[in-house]
Amino acid sequence: QVQLVESGGGLVQAGGCLSVSCAASGRTFSTYPMGWFRQAPGKERELVAAIDSGGIKYHRDSVKGRFTISRDNAKNTVYLQMSSLKPEDTAVYYCAADPRYGALLSGSVDFWGKGTLVTVSS
């Protein structure tokens, strides 16, 4: 079982930076692919970034060059560093974990955090 707790959301102006973190419980953290999803009001949840156990990363096109996912296995934590934020980045950001990397890419994930709200003002 994996429990995920996000932190670091908040309000930021357009063009600004913000980082969100996800602390995971469980001895298997280092072996699990991890991801960040987001859901904006009235929209479907979408994968923002993912990182596998070996550190291979995926970022969706709309955030490439602005967002970076990383992980620290010693701290059981995954991070999403966001810069050049835009109002359209406003969403609840969810941390996700699954032993199958493909599950992150498809959104059929076993473990979810409760989410943290990121609001970007124009």
PDB file of C-alpha atoms in Angstrom:
ATOM      1  CA  GLN A   1       0.000   0.000   0.000  1.00  0.00           C
ATOM      2  CA  VAL A   2       1.221   3.493  -0.853  1.00  0.00           C
ATOM      3  CA  GLN A   3      -0.058   6.699   0.711  1.00  0.00           C
ATOM      4  CA  LEU A   4       0.628  10.015  -1.006  1.00  0.00           C
ATOM      5  CA  VAL A   5       0.448  13.489   0.537  1.00  0.00           C
ATOM      6  CA  GLU A   6       0.904  16.580  -1.607  1.00  0.00           C
ATOM      7  CA  SER A   7       2.055  19.976  -0.404  1.00  0.00           C
ATOM      8  CA  GLY A   8       3.197  23.285  -1.797  1.00  0.00           C
ATOM      9  CA  GLY A   9       0.226  24.526  -3.769  1.00  0.00           C
ATOM     10  CA  GLY A  10      -0.913  28.120  -3.592  1.00  0.00           C
ATOM     11  CA  LEU A  11      -1.520  31.340  -5.437  1.00  0.00           C
ATOM     12  CA  VAL A  12       1.053  32.747  -7.823  1.00  0.00           C
ATOM     13  CA  GLN A  13       1.054  35.429 -10.472  1.00  0.00           C
ATOM     14  CA  ALA A  14       1.412  34.590 -14.135  1.00  0.00           C
ATOM     15  CA  GLY A  15       5.053  34.197 -15.047  1.00  0.00           C
ATOM     16  CA  GLY A  16       5.951  33.098 -11.549  1.00  0.00           C
ATOM     17  CA  CYS A  17       7.310  29.883 -10.101  1.00  0.00           C
ATOM     18  CA  LEU A  18       5.974  27.300  -7.700  1.00  0.00           C
ATOM     19  CA  SER A  19       6.987  23.844  -6.584  1.00  0.00           C
ATOM     20  CA  VAL A  20       4.766  21.089  -5.307  1.00  0.00           C
ATOM     21  CA  SER A  21       5.932  18.023  -3.423  1.00  0.00           C
ATOM     22  CA  CYS A  22       4.509  14.603  -2.779  1.00  0.00           C
ATOM     23  CA  ALA A  23       5.609  12.557   0.200  1.00  0.00           C
ATOM     24  CA  ALA A  24       5.021   8.849  -0.168  1.00  0.00           C
ATOM     25  CA  SER A  25       4.836   6.140   2.433  1.00  0.00           C
ATOM     26  CA  GLY A  26       5.846   2.575   1.812  1.00  0.00           C
ATOM     27  CA  ARG A  27       9.041   0.669   1.304  1.00  0.00           C
ATOM     28  CA  THR A  28       8.425   0.212  -2.414  1.00  0.00           C
ATOM     29  CA  PHE A  29       8.522   3.913  -3.306  1.00  0.00           C
ATOM     30  CA  SER A  30      11.849   3.716  -5.098  1.00  0.00           C
ATOM     31  CA  THR A  31      10.535   1.012  -7.432  1.00  0.00           C
ATOM     32  CA  TYR A  32       7.295   2.782  -8.353  1.00  0.00           C
ATOM     33  CA  PRO A  33       6.849   5.087 -11.312  1.00  0.00           C
ATOM     34  CA  MET A  34       5.363   8.365 -10.075  1.00  0.00           C
ATOM     35  CA  GLY A  35       3.378  11.073 -11.749  1.00  0.00           C
ATOM     36  CA  TRP A  36       1.649  14.390 -11.423  1.00  0.00           C
ATOM     37  CA  PHE A  37      -1.830  14.895 -12.832  1.00  0.00           C
ATOM     38  CA  ARG A  38      -3.976  18.000 -12.797  1.00  0.00           C
ATOM     39  CA  GLN A  39      -7.644  18.757 -13.111  1.00  0.00           C
ATOM     40  CA  ALA A  40      -8.911  22.204 -13.954  1.00  0.00           C
ATOM     41  CA  PRO A  41     -12.518  23.238 -13.281  1.00  0.00           C
ATOM     42  CA  GLY A  42     -14.823  21.680 -15.826  1.00  0.00           C
ATOM     43  CA  LYS A  43     -12.053  19.668 -17.440  1.00  0.00           C
ATOM     44  CA  GLU A  44     -10.868  16.093 -17.305  1.00  0.00           C
ATOM     45  CA  ARG A  45      -7.865  15.095 -15.260  1.00  0.00           C
ATOM     46  CA  GLU A  46      -4.703  14.982 -17.360  1.00  0.00           C
ATOM     47  CA  LEU A  47      -1.188  13.681 -16.901  1.00  0.00           C
ATOM     48  CA  VAL A  48       1.311  16.513 -16.500  1.00  0.00           C
ATOM     49  CA  ALA A  49       4.540  14.613 -15.914  1.00  0.00           C
ATOM     50  CA  ALA A  50       5.789  11.183 -14.959  1.00  0.00           C
ATOM     51  CA  ILE A  51       9.059   9.647 -13.833  1.00  0.00           C
ATOM     52  CA  ASP A  52       9.913   5.986 -13.729  1.00  0.00           C
ATOM     53  CA  SER A  53      12.017   4.202 -11.140  1.00  0.00           C
ATOM     54  CA  GLY A  54      15.142   4.752 -13.220  1.00  0.00           C
ATOM     55  CA  GLY A  55      14.580   8.483 -13.572  1.00  0.00           C
ATOM     56  CA  ILE A  56      13.264   8.511 -17.120  1.00  0.00           C
ATOM     57  CA  LYS A  57      10.868  11.449 -17.430  1.00  0.00           C
ATOM     58  CA  TYR A  58       7.808  12.383 -19.415  1.00  0.00           C
ATOM     59  CA  HIS A  59       6.319  15.877 -19.635  1.00  0.00           C
ATOM     60  CA  ARG A  60       3.226  16.775 -21.604  1.00  0.00           C
ATOM     61  CA  ASP A  61       3.871  19.135 -24.477  1.00  0.00           C
ATOM     62  CA  SER A  62       2.127  22.136 -22.919  1.00  0.00           C
ATOM     63  CA  VAL A  63       4.510  22.161 -19.946  1.00  0.00           C
ATOM     64  CA  LYS A  64       7.787  21.162 -21.607  1.00  0.00           C
ATOM     65  CA  GLY A  65      10.498  23.676 -20.820  1.00  0.00           C
ATOM     66  CA  ARG A  66       8.446  25.092 -17.938  1.00  0.00           C
ATOM     67  CA  PHE A  67       7.813  22.157 -15.589  1.00  0.00           C
ATOM     68  CA  THR A  68      10.254  19.557 -14.305  1.00  0.00           C
ATOM     69  CA  ILE A  69       9.473  16.382 -12.424  1.00  0.00           C
ATOM     70  CA  SER A  70      12.082  14.841 -10.149  1.00  0.00           C
ATOM     71  CA  ARG A  71      12.283  12.366  -7.331  1.00  0.00           C
ATOM     72  CA  ASP A  72      14.393  11.783  -4.245  1.00  0.00           C
ATOM     73  CA  ASN A  73      14.135   8.137  -3.276  1.00  0.00           C
ATOM     74  CA  ALA A  74      16.019   8.703  -0.020  1.00  0.00           C
ATOM     75  CA  LYS A  75      13.250  11.087   1.042  1.00  0.00           C
ATOM     76  CA  ASN A  76      10.390   9.140  -0.573  1.00  0.00           C
ATOM     77  CA  THR A  77       9.414  12.350  -2.310  1.00  0.00           C
ATOM     78  CA  VAL A  78       8.556  13.395  -5.839  1.00  0.00           C
ATOM     79  CA  TYR A  79       8.600  17.024  -6.908  1.00  0.00           C
ATOM     80  CA  LEU A  80       7.124  19.146  -9.653  1.00  0.00           C
ATOM     81  CA  GLN A  81       8.932  22.407 -10.242  1.00  0.00           C
ATOM     82  CA  MET A  82       6.849  24.855 -12.238  1.00  0.00           C
ATOM     83  CA  SER A  83       8.018  28.068 -13.834  1.00  0.00           C
ATOM     84  CA  SER A  84       6.636  30.597 -16.332  1.00  0.00           C
ATOM     85  CA  LEU A  85       3.225  29.716 -14.970  1.00  0.00           C
ATOM     86  CA  LYS A  86       0.150  30.627 -16.971  1.00  0.00           C
ATOM     87  CA  PRO A  87      -3.452  31.105 -15.875  1.00  0.00           C
ATOM     88  CA  GLU A  88      -4.317  27.933 -17.800  1.00  0.00           C
ATOM     89  CA  ASP A  89      -2.060  25.996 -15.403  1.00  0.00           C
ATOM     90  CA  THR A  90      -4.607  26.654 -12.658  1.00  0.00           C
ATOM     91  CA  ALA A  91      -5.812  23.290 -11.392  1.00  0.00           C
ATOM     92  CA  VAL A  92      -5.772  20.835  -8.560  1.00  0.00           C
ATOM     93  CA  TYR A  93      -2.530  18.903  -8.883  1.00  0.00           C
ATOM     94  CA  TYR A  94      -2.580  15.241  -7.885  1.00  0.00           C
ATOM     95  CA  CYS A  95       0.323  12.968  -7.122  1.00  0.00           C
ATOM     96  CA  ALA A  96      -0.029   9.431  -8.396  1.00  0.00           C
ATOM     97  CA  ALA A  97       1.852   6.159  -8.074  1.00  0.00           C
ATOM     98  CA  ASP A  98       1.548   2.805  -9.763  1.00  0.00           C
ATOM     99  CA  PRO A  99       3.912  -0.123 -10.241  1.00  0.00           C
ATOM    100  CA  ARG A 100       3.137   0.032 -13.975  1.00  0.00           C
ATOM    101  CA  TYR A 101       4.490   3.001 -15.881  1.00  0.00           C
ATOM    102  CA  GLY A 102       1.867   2.455 -18.541  1.00  0.00           C
ATOM    103  CA  ALA A 103      -0.845   2.961 -15.947  1.00  0.00           C
ATOM    104  CA  LEU A 104       0.434   6.487 -15.348  1.00  0.00           C
ATOM    105  CA  LEU A 105       0.360   7.230 -19.045  1.00  0.00           C
ATOM    106  CA  SER A 106      -3.213   5.943 -19.326  1.00  0.00           C
ATOM    107  CA  GLY A 107      -4.456   7.395 -16.043  1.00  0.00           C
ATOM    108  CA  SER A 108      -5.497   4.002 -14.634  1.00  0.00           C
ATOM    109  CA  VAL A 109      -3.513   4.497 -11.463  1.00  0.00           C
ATOM    110  CA  ASP A 110      -3.666   2.486  -8.238  1.00  0.00           C
ATOM    111  CA  PHE A 111      -2.675   5.207  -5.775  1.00  0.00           C
ATOM    112  CA  TRP A 112      -3.690   8.875  -5.640  1.00  0.00           C
ATOM    113  CA  GLY A 113      -3.022  11.763  -3.324  1.00  0.00           C
ATOM    114  CA  LYS A 114      -5.821  14.125  -2.325  1.00  0.00           C
ATOM    115  CA  GLY A 115      -4.477  16.967  -4.404  1.00  0.00           C
ATOM    116  CA  THR A 116      -3.157  20.473  -3.896  1.00  0.00           C
ATOM    117  CA  LEU A 117      -4.585  23.581  -5.543  1.00  0.00           C
ATOM    118  CA  VAL A 118      -2.411  25.753  -7.747  1.00  0.00           C
ATOM    119  CA  THR A 119      -3.940  29.052  -8.793  1.00  0.00           C
ATOM    120  CA  VAL A 120      -2.227  31.300 -11.330  1.00  0.00           C
ATOM    121  CA  SER A 121      -3.567  34.833 -11.495  1.00  0.00           C
ATOM    122  CA  SER A 122      -3.324  36.942 -14.620  1.00  0.00           C
TER     123      SER A 122
END
